[in-house]
PDB file of C-alpha atoms in Angstrom:
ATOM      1  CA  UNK A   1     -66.649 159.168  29.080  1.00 42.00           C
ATOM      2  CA  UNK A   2     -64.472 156.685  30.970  1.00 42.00           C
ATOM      3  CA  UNK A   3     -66.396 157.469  34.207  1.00 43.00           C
ATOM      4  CA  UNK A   4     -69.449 157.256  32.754  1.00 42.00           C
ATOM      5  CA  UNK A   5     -68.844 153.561  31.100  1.00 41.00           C
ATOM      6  CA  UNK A   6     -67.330 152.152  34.148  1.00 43.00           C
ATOM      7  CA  UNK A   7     -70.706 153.698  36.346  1.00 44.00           C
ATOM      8  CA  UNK A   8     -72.749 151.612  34.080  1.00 42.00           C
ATOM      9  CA  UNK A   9     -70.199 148.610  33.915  1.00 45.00           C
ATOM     10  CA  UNK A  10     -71.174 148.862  37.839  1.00 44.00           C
ATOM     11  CA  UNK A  11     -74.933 149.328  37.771  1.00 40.00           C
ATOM     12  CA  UNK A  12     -74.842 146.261  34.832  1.00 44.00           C
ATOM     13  CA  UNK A  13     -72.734 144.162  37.858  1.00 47.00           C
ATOM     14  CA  UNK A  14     -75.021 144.735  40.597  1.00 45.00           C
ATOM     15  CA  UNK A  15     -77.913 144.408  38.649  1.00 42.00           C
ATOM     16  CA  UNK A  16     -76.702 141.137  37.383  1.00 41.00           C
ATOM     17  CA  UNK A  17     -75.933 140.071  40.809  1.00 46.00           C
ATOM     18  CA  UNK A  18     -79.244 140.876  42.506  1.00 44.00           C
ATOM     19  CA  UNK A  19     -80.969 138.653  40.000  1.00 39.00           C
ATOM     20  CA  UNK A  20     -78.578 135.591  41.175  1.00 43.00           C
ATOM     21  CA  UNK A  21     -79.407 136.990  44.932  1.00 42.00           C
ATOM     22  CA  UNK A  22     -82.887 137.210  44.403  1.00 42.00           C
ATOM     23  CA  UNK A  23     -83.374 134.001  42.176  1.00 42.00           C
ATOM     24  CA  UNK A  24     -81.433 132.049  45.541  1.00 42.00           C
ATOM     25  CA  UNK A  25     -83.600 133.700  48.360  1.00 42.00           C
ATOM     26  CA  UNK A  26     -86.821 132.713  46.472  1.00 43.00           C
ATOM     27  CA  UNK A  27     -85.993 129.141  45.784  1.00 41.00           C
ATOM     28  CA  UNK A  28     -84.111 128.481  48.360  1.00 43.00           C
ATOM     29  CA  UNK A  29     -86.250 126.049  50.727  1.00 43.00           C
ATOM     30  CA  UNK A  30     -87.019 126.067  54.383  1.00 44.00           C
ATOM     31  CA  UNK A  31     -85.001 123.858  56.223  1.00 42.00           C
ATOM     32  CA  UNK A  32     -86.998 121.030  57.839  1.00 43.00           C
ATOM     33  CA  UNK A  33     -85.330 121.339  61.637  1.00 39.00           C
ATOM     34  CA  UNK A  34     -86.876 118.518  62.456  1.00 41.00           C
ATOM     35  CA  UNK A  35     -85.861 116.007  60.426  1.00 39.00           C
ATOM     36  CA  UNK A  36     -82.398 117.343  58.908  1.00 41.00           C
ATOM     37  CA  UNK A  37     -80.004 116.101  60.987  1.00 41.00           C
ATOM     38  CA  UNK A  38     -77.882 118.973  62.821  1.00 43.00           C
ATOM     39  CA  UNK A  39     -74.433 120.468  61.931  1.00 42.00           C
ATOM     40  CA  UNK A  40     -71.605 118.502  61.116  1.00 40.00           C
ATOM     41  CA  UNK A  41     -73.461 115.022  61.203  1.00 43.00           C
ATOM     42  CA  UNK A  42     -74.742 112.676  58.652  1.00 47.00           C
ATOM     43  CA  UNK A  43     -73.693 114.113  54.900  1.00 51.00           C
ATOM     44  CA  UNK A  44     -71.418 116.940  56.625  1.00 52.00           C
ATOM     45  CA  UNK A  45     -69.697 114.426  58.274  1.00 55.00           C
ATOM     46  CA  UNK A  46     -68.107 113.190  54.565  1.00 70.00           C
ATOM     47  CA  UNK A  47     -66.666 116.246  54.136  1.00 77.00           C
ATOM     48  CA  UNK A  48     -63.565 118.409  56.173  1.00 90.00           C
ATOM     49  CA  UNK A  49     -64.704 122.002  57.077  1.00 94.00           C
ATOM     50  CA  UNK A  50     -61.829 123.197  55.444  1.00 97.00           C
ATOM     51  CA  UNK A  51     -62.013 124.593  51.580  1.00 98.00           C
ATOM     52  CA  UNK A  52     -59.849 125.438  48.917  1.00 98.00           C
ATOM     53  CA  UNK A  53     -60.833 128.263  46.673  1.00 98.00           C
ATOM     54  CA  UNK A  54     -59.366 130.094  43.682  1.00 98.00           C
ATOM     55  CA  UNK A  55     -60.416 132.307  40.808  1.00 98.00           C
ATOM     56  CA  UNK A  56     -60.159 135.626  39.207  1.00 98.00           C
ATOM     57  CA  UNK A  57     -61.781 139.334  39.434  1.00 98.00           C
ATOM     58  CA  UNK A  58     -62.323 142.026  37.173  1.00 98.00           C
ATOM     59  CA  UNK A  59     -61.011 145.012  38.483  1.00 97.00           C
ATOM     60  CA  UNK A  60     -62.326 148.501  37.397  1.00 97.00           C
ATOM     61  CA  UNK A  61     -59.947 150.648  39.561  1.00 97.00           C
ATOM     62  CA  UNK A  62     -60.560 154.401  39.706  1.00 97.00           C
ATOM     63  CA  UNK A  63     -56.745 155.832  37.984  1.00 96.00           C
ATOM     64  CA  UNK A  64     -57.588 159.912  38.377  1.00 96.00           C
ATOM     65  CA  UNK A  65     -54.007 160.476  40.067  1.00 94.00           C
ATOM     66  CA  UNK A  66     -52.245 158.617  37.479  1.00 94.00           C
ATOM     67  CA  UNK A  67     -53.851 159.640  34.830  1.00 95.00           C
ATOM     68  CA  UNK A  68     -53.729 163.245  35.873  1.00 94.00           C
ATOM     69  CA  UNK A  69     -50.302 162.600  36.131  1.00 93.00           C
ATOM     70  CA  UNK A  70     -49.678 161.256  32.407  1.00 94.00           C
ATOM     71  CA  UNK A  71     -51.729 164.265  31.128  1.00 93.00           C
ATOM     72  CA  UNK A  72     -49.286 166.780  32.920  1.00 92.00           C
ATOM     73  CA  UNK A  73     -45.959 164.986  32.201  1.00 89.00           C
ATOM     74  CA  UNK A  74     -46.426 163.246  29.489  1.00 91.00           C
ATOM     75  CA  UNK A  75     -49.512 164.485  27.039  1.00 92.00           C
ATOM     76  CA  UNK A  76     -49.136 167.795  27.977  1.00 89.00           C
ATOM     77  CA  UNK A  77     -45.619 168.091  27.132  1.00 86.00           C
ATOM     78  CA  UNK A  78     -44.685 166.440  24.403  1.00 86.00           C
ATOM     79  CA  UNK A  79     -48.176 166.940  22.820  1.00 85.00           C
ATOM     80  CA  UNK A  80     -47.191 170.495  21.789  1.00 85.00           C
ATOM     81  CA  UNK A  81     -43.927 169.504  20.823  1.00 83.00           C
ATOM     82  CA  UNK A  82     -45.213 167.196  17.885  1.00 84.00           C
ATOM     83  CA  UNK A  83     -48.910 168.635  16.681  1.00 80.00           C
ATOM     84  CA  UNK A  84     -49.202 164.525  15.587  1.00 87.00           C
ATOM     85  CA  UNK A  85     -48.872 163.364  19.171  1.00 90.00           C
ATOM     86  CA  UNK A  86     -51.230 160.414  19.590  1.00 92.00           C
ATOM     87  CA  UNK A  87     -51.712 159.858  23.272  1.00 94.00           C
ATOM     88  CA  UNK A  88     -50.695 156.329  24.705  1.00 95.00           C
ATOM     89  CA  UNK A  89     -53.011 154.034  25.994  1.00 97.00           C
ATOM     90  CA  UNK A  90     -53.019 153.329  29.419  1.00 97.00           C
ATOM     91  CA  UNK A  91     -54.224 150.750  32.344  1.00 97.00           C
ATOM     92  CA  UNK A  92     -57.441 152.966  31.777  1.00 97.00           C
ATOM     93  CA  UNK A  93     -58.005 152.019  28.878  1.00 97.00           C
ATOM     94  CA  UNK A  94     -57.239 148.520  29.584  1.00 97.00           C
ATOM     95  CA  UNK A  95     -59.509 148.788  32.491  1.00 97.00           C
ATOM     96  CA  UNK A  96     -62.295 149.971  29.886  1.00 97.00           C
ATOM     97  CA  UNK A  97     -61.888 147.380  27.884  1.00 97.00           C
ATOM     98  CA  UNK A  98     -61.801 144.720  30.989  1.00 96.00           C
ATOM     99  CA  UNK A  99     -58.557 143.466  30.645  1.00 96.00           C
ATOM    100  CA  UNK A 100     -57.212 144.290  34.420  1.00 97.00           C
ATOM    101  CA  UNK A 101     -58.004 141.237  35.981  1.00 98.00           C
ATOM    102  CA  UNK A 102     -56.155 139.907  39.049  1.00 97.00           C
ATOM    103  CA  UNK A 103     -55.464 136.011  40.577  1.00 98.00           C
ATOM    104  CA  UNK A 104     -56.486 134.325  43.858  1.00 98.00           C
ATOM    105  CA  UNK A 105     -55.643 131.332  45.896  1.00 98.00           C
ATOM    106  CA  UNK A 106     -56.633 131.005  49.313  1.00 98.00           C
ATOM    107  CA  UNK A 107     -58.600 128.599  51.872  1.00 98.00           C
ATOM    108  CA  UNK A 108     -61.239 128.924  54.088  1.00 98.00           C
ATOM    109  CA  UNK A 109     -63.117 126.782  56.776  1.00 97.00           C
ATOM    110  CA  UNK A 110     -66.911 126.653  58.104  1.00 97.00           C
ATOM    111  CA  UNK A 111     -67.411 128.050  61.097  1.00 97.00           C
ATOM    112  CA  UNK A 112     -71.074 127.253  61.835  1.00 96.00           C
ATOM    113  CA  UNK A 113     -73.428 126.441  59.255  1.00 95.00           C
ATOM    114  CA  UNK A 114     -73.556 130.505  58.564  1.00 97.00           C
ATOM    115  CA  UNK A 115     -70.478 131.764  59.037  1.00 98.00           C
ATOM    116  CA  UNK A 116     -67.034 131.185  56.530  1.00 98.00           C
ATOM    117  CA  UNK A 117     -63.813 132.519  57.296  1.00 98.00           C
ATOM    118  CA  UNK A 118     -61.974 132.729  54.139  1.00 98.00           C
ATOM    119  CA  UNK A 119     -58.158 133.942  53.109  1.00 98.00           C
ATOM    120  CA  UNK A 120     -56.840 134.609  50.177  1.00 98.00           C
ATOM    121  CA  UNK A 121     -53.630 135.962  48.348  1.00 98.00           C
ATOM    122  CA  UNK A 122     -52.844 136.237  45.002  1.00 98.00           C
ATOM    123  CA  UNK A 123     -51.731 139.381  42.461  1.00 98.00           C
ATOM    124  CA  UNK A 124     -51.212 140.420  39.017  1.00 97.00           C
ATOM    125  CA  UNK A 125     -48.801 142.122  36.437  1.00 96.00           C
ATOM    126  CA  UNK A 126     -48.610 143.726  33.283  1.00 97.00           C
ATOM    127  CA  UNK A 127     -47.043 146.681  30.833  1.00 97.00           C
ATOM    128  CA  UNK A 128     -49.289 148.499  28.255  1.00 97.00           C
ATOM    129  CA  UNK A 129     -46.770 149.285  25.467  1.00 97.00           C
ATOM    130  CA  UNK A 130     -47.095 151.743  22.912  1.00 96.00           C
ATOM    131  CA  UNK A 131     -44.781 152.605  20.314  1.00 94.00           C
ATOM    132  CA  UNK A 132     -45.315 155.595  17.165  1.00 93.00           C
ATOM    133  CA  UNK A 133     -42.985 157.082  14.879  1.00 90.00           C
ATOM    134  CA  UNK A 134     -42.594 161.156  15.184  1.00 87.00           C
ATOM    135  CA  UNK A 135     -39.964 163.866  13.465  1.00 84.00           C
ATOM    136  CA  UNK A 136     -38.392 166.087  15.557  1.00 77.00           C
ATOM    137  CA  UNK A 137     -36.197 168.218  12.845  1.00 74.00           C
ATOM    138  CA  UNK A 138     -37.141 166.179  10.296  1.00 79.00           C
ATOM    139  CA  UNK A 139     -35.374 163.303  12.193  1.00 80.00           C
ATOM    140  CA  UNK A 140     -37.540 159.927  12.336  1.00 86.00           C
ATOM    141  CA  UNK A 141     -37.584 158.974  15.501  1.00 85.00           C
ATOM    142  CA  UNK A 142     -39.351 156.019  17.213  1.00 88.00           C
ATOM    143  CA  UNK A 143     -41.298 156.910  20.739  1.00 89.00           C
ATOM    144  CA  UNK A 144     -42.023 154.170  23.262  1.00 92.00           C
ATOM    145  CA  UNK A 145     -44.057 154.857  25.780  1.00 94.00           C
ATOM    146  CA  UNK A 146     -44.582 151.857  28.448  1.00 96.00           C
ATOM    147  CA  UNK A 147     -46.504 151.790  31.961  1.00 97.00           C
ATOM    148  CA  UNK A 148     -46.145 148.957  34.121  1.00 97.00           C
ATOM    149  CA  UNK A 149     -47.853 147.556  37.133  1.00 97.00           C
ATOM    150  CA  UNK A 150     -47.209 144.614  39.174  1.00 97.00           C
ATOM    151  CA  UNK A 151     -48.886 143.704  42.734  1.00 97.00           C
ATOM    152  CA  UNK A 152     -49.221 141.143  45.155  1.00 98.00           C
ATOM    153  CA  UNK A 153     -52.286 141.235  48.324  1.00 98.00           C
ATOM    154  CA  UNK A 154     -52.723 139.219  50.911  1.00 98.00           C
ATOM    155  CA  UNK A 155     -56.658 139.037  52.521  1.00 98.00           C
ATOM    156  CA  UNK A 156     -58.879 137.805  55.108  1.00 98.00           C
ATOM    157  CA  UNK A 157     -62.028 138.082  56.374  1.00 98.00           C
ATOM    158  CA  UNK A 158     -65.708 136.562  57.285  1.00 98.00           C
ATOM    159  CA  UNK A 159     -68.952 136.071  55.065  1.00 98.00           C
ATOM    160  CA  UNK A 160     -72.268 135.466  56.286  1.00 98.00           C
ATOM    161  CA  UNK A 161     -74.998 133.022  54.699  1.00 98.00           C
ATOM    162  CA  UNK A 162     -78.136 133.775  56.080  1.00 98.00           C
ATOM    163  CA  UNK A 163     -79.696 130.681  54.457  1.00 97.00           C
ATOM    164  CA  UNK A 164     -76.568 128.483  55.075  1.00 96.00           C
ATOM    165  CA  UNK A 165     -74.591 126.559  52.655  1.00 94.00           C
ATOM    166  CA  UNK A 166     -75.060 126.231  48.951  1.00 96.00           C
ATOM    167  CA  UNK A 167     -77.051 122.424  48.697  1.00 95.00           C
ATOM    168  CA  UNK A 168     -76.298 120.326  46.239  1.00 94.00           C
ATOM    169  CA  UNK A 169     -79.010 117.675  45.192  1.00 93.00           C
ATOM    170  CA  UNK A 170     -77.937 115.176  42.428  1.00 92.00           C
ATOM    171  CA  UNK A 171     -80.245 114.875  39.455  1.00 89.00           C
ATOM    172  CA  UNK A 172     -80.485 113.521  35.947  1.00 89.00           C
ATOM    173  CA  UNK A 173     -80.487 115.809  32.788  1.00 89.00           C
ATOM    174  CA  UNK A 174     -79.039 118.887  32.174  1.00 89.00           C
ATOM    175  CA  UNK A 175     -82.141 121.121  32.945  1.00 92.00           C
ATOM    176  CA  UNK A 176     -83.125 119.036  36.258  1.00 92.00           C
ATOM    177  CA  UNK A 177     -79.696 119.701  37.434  1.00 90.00           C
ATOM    178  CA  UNK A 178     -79.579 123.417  36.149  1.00 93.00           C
ATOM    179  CA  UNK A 179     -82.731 124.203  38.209  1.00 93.00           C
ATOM    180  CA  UNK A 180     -81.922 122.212  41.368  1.00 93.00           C
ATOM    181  CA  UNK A 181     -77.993 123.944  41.415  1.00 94.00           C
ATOM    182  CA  UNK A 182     -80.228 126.870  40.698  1.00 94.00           C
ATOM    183  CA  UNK A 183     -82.649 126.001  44.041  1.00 95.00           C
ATOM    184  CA  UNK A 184     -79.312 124.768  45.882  1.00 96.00           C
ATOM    185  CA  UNK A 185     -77.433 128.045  45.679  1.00 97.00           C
ATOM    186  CA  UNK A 186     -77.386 130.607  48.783  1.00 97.00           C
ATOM    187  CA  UNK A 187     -76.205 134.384  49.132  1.00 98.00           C
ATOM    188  CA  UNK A 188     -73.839 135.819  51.258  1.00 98.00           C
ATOM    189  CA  UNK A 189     -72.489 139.025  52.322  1.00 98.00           C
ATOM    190  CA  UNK A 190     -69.187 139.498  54.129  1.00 98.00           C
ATOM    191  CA  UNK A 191     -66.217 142.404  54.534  1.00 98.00           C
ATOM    192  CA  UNK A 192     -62.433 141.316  53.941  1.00 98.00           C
ATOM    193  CA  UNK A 193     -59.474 143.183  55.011  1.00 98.00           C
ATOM    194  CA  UNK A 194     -56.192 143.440  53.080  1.00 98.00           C
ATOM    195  CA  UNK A 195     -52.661 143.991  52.161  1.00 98.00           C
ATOM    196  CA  UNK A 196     -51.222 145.938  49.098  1.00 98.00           C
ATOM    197  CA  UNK A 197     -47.839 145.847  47.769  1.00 98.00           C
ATOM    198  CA  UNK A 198     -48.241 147.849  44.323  1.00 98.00           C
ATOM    199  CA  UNK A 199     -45.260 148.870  42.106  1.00 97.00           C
ATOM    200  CA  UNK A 200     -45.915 150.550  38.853  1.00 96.00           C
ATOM    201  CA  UNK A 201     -43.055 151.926  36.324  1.00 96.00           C
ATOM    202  CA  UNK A 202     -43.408 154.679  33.630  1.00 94.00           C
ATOM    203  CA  UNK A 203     -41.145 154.292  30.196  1.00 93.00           C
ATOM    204  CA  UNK A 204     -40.393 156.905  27.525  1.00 91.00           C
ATOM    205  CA  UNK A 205     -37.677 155.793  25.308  1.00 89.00           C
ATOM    206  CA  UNK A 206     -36.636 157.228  21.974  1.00 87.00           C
ATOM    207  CA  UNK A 207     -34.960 155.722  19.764  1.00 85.00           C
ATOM    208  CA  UNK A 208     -32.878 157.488  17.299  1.00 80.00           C
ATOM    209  CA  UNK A 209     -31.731 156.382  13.673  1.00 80.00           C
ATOM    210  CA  UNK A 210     -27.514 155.796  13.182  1.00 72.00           C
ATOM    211  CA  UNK A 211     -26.692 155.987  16.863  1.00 70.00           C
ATOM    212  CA  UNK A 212     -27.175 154.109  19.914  1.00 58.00           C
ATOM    213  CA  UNK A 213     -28.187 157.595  22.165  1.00 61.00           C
ATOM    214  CA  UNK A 214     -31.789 156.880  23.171  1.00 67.00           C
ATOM    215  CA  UNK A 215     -32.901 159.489  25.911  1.00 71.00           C
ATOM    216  CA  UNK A 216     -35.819 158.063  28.367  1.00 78.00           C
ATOM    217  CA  UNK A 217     -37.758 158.764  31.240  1.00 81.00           C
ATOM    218  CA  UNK A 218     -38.317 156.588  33.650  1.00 86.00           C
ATOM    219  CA  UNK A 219     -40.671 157.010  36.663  1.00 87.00           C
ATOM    220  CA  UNK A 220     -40.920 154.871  39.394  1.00 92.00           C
ATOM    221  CA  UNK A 221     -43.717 154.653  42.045  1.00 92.00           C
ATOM    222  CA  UNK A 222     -44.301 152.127  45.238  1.00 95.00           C
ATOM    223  CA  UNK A 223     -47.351 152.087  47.443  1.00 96.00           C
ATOM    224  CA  UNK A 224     -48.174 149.367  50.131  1.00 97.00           C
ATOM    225  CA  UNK A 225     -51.720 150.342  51.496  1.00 97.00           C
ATOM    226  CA  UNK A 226     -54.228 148.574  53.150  1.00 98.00           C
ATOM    227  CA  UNK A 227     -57.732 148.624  52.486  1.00 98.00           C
ATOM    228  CA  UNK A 228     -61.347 147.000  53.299  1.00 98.00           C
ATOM    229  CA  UNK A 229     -63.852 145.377  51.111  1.00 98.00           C
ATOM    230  CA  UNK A 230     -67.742 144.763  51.724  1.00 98.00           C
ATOM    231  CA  UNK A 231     -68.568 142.007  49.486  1.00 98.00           C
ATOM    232  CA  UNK A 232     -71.860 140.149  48.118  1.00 98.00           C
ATOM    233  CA  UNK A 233     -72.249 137.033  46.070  1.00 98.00           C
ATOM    234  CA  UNK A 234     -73.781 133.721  45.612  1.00 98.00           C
ATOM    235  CA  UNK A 235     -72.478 130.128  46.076  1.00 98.00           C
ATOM    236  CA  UNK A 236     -73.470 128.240  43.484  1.00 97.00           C
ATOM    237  CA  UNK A 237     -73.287 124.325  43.875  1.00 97.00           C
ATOM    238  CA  UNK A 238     -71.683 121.620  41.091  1.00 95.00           C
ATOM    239  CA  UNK A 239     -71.216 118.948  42.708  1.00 94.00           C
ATOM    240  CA  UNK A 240     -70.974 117.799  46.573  1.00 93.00           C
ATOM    241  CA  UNK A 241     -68.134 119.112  47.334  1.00 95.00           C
ATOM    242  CA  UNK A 242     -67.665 121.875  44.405  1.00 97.00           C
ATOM    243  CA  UNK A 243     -69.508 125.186  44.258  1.00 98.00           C
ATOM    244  CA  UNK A 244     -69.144 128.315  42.016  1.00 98.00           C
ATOM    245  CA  UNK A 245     -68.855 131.486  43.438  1.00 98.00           C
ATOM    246  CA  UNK A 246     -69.960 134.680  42.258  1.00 98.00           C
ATOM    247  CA  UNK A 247     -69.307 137.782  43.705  1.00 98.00           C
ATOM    248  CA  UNK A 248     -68.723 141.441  43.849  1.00 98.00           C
ATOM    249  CA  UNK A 249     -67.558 144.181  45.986  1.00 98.00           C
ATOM    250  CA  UNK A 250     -65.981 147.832  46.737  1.00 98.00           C
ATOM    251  CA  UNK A 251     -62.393 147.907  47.714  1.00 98.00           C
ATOM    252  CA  UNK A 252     -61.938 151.073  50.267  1.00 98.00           C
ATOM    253  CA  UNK A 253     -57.929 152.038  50.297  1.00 98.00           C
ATOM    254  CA  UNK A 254     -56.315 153.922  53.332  1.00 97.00           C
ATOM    255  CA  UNK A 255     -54.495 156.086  51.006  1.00 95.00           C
ATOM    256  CA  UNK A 256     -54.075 156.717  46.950  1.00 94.00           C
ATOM    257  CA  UNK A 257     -57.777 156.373  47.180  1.00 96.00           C
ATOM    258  CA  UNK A 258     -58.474 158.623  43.783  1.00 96.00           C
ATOM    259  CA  UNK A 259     -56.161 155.897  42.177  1.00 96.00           C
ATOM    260  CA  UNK A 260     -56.917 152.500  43.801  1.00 97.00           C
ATOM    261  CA  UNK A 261     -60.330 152.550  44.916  1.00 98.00           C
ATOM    262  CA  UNK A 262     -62.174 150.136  42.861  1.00 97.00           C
ATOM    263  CA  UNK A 263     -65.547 147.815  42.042  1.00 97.00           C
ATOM    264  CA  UNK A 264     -64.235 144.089  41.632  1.00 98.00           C
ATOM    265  CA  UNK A 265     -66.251 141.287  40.289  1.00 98.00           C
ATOM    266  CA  UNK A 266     -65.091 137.780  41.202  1.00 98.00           C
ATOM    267  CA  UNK A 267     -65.100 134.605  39.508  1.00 98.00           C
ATOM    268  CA  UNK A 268     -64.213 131.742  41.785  1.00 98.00           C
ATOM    269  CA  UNK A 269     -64.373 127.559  42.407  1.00 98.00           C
ATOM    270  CA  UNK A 270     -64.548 126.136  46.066  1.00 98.00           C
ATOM    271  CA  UNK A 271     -63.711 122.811  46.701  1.00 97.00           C
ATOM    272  CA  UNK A 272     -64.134 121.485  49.934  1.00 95.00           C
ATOM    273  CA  UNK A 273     -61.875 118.841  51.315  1.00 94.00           C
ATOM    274  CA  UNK A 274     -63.179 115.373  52.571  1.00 88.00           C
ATOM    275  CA  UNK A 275     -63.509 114.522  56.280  1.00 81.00           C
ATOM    276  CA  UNK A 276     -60.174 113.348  57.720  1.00 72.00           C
ATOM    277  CA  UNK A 277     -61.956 112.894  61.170  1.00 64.00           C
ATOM    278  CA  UNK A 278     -60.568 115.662  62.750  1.00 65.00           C
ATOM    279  CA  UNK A 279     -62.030 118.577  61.980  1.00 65.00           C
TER     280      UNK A 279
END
């Protein structure tokens, strides 16, 4: 069930995104060689080559190894000890219900009027916590059962805008400057390259009524992979130096793939620095 929601999640992404692709090849408009003046002249010469840009992504990571793993150690065993045993909720399930989302911060800088080279780093954290009361013996007892994850990355890579960069064309009224952002904005496609450092924790604590024994398990995992991401999106311009930027791609791990593979969809603002006449 969880497979197939996050398959259509995915096709509902793309989808989404080809209609932003689409909608930018078809208005975008020729470039007039002859009478726009060349790269880094004129308007481009108000503005530094250099960009900030920051933002979130949805991340809709794969989990079969870990939860294989809660199944076996956890479900599976004490799920025929107590006949009541609810199982916990997981990062799957926040995953299903799109709450793994993850932070960015980085900078990039125009290399020629098609090419972007773009770094970011950022990461994320969080504990699903469950708690239910069982009666082992007749005993009440209350079970916790936590799982934790925490990461940081660290990126870079190169994009490709085969019609160049967003355009921005000031207008007056809402709709007038919905459709000319709208004719401004330009695709790209790009790969990025990355660094992992993941740590995730796994909590059961019991607490017991009249006494201060509380048995747990706790199980600790590390993993610092690296991986590679084709991406696609749209920049979508606000103002001259502001665009929105859309995008989504497939994140290819070296290792732990069943587990960290994922589809990411990113939410982002680029602001590009002014000129300081030496760039």
């Amino acid at each position: 069930m969880a497979h197939q929601y996050t398959r259509t999640l995915t096709v509902c992404g793309m989808l989404v995104m080809g209609v932003f692709v689409w909608a930018a090849t078809g208005l975008a408009e020729p470039v007039d060689e002859a009478a726009s003046p060349g790269f880094g002249t004129s308007a481009a010469d108000e503005r530094s080559k250099w960009f900030l840009i920051f933002g979130v992504a949805n991340v809709q990571p794969r989990l079969e190894t870990s939860e294989a793993q809660i199944d076996r150690q956890i479900n599976g065993l004490l799920g025929r000890a107590f006949p009541r045993w609810e199982e916990p909720r997981t990062f799957a399930t926040w995953r299903d219900e799109f709450r793994v989302w993850d932070l960015h911060v980085g900078f990039g800088r125009e290399l020629t009027p098609n090419w972007v080279w773009v770094s970011t780093f950022g990461g994320s954290l969080g504990t699903v916590r469950n708690e239910d009361r069982y009666y082992p013996l007749g005993i009440p007892a209350m079970f916790h059962v936590d799982f934790s994850r925490k990461f940081w990355f660290a990126s870079t890579g190169i994009l490709y805008y085969p019609w160049g960069q967003a355009v921005y064309e000031p207008a007056d009224g809402a709709m007038e400057r919905f459709r000319r952002s709208l004719r401004g904005t330009r695709p790209f496609v790009g790969v990025i390259g990355a660094y992992l450092d993941l740590r995730a924790e796994a909590v059961v604590k019991i607490d017991l009524p009249l006494t201060s024994f509380d048995p747990r398990i706790v199980q600790k995992q590390r993993t610092r992979p690296v991986y590679i991401s084709p991406r696609i999106g749209v920049d979508v311009p606000l103002t001259e130096q502001d665009d929105l930027v859309l995008a989504a791609g497939y994140l290819f791990f070296c290792e732990d793939g069943a587990d960290l593979d994922n589809w990411s969809y990113y939410v982002m603002y680029k602001h590009k620095f002014k000129s300081s006449g030496n760039d």
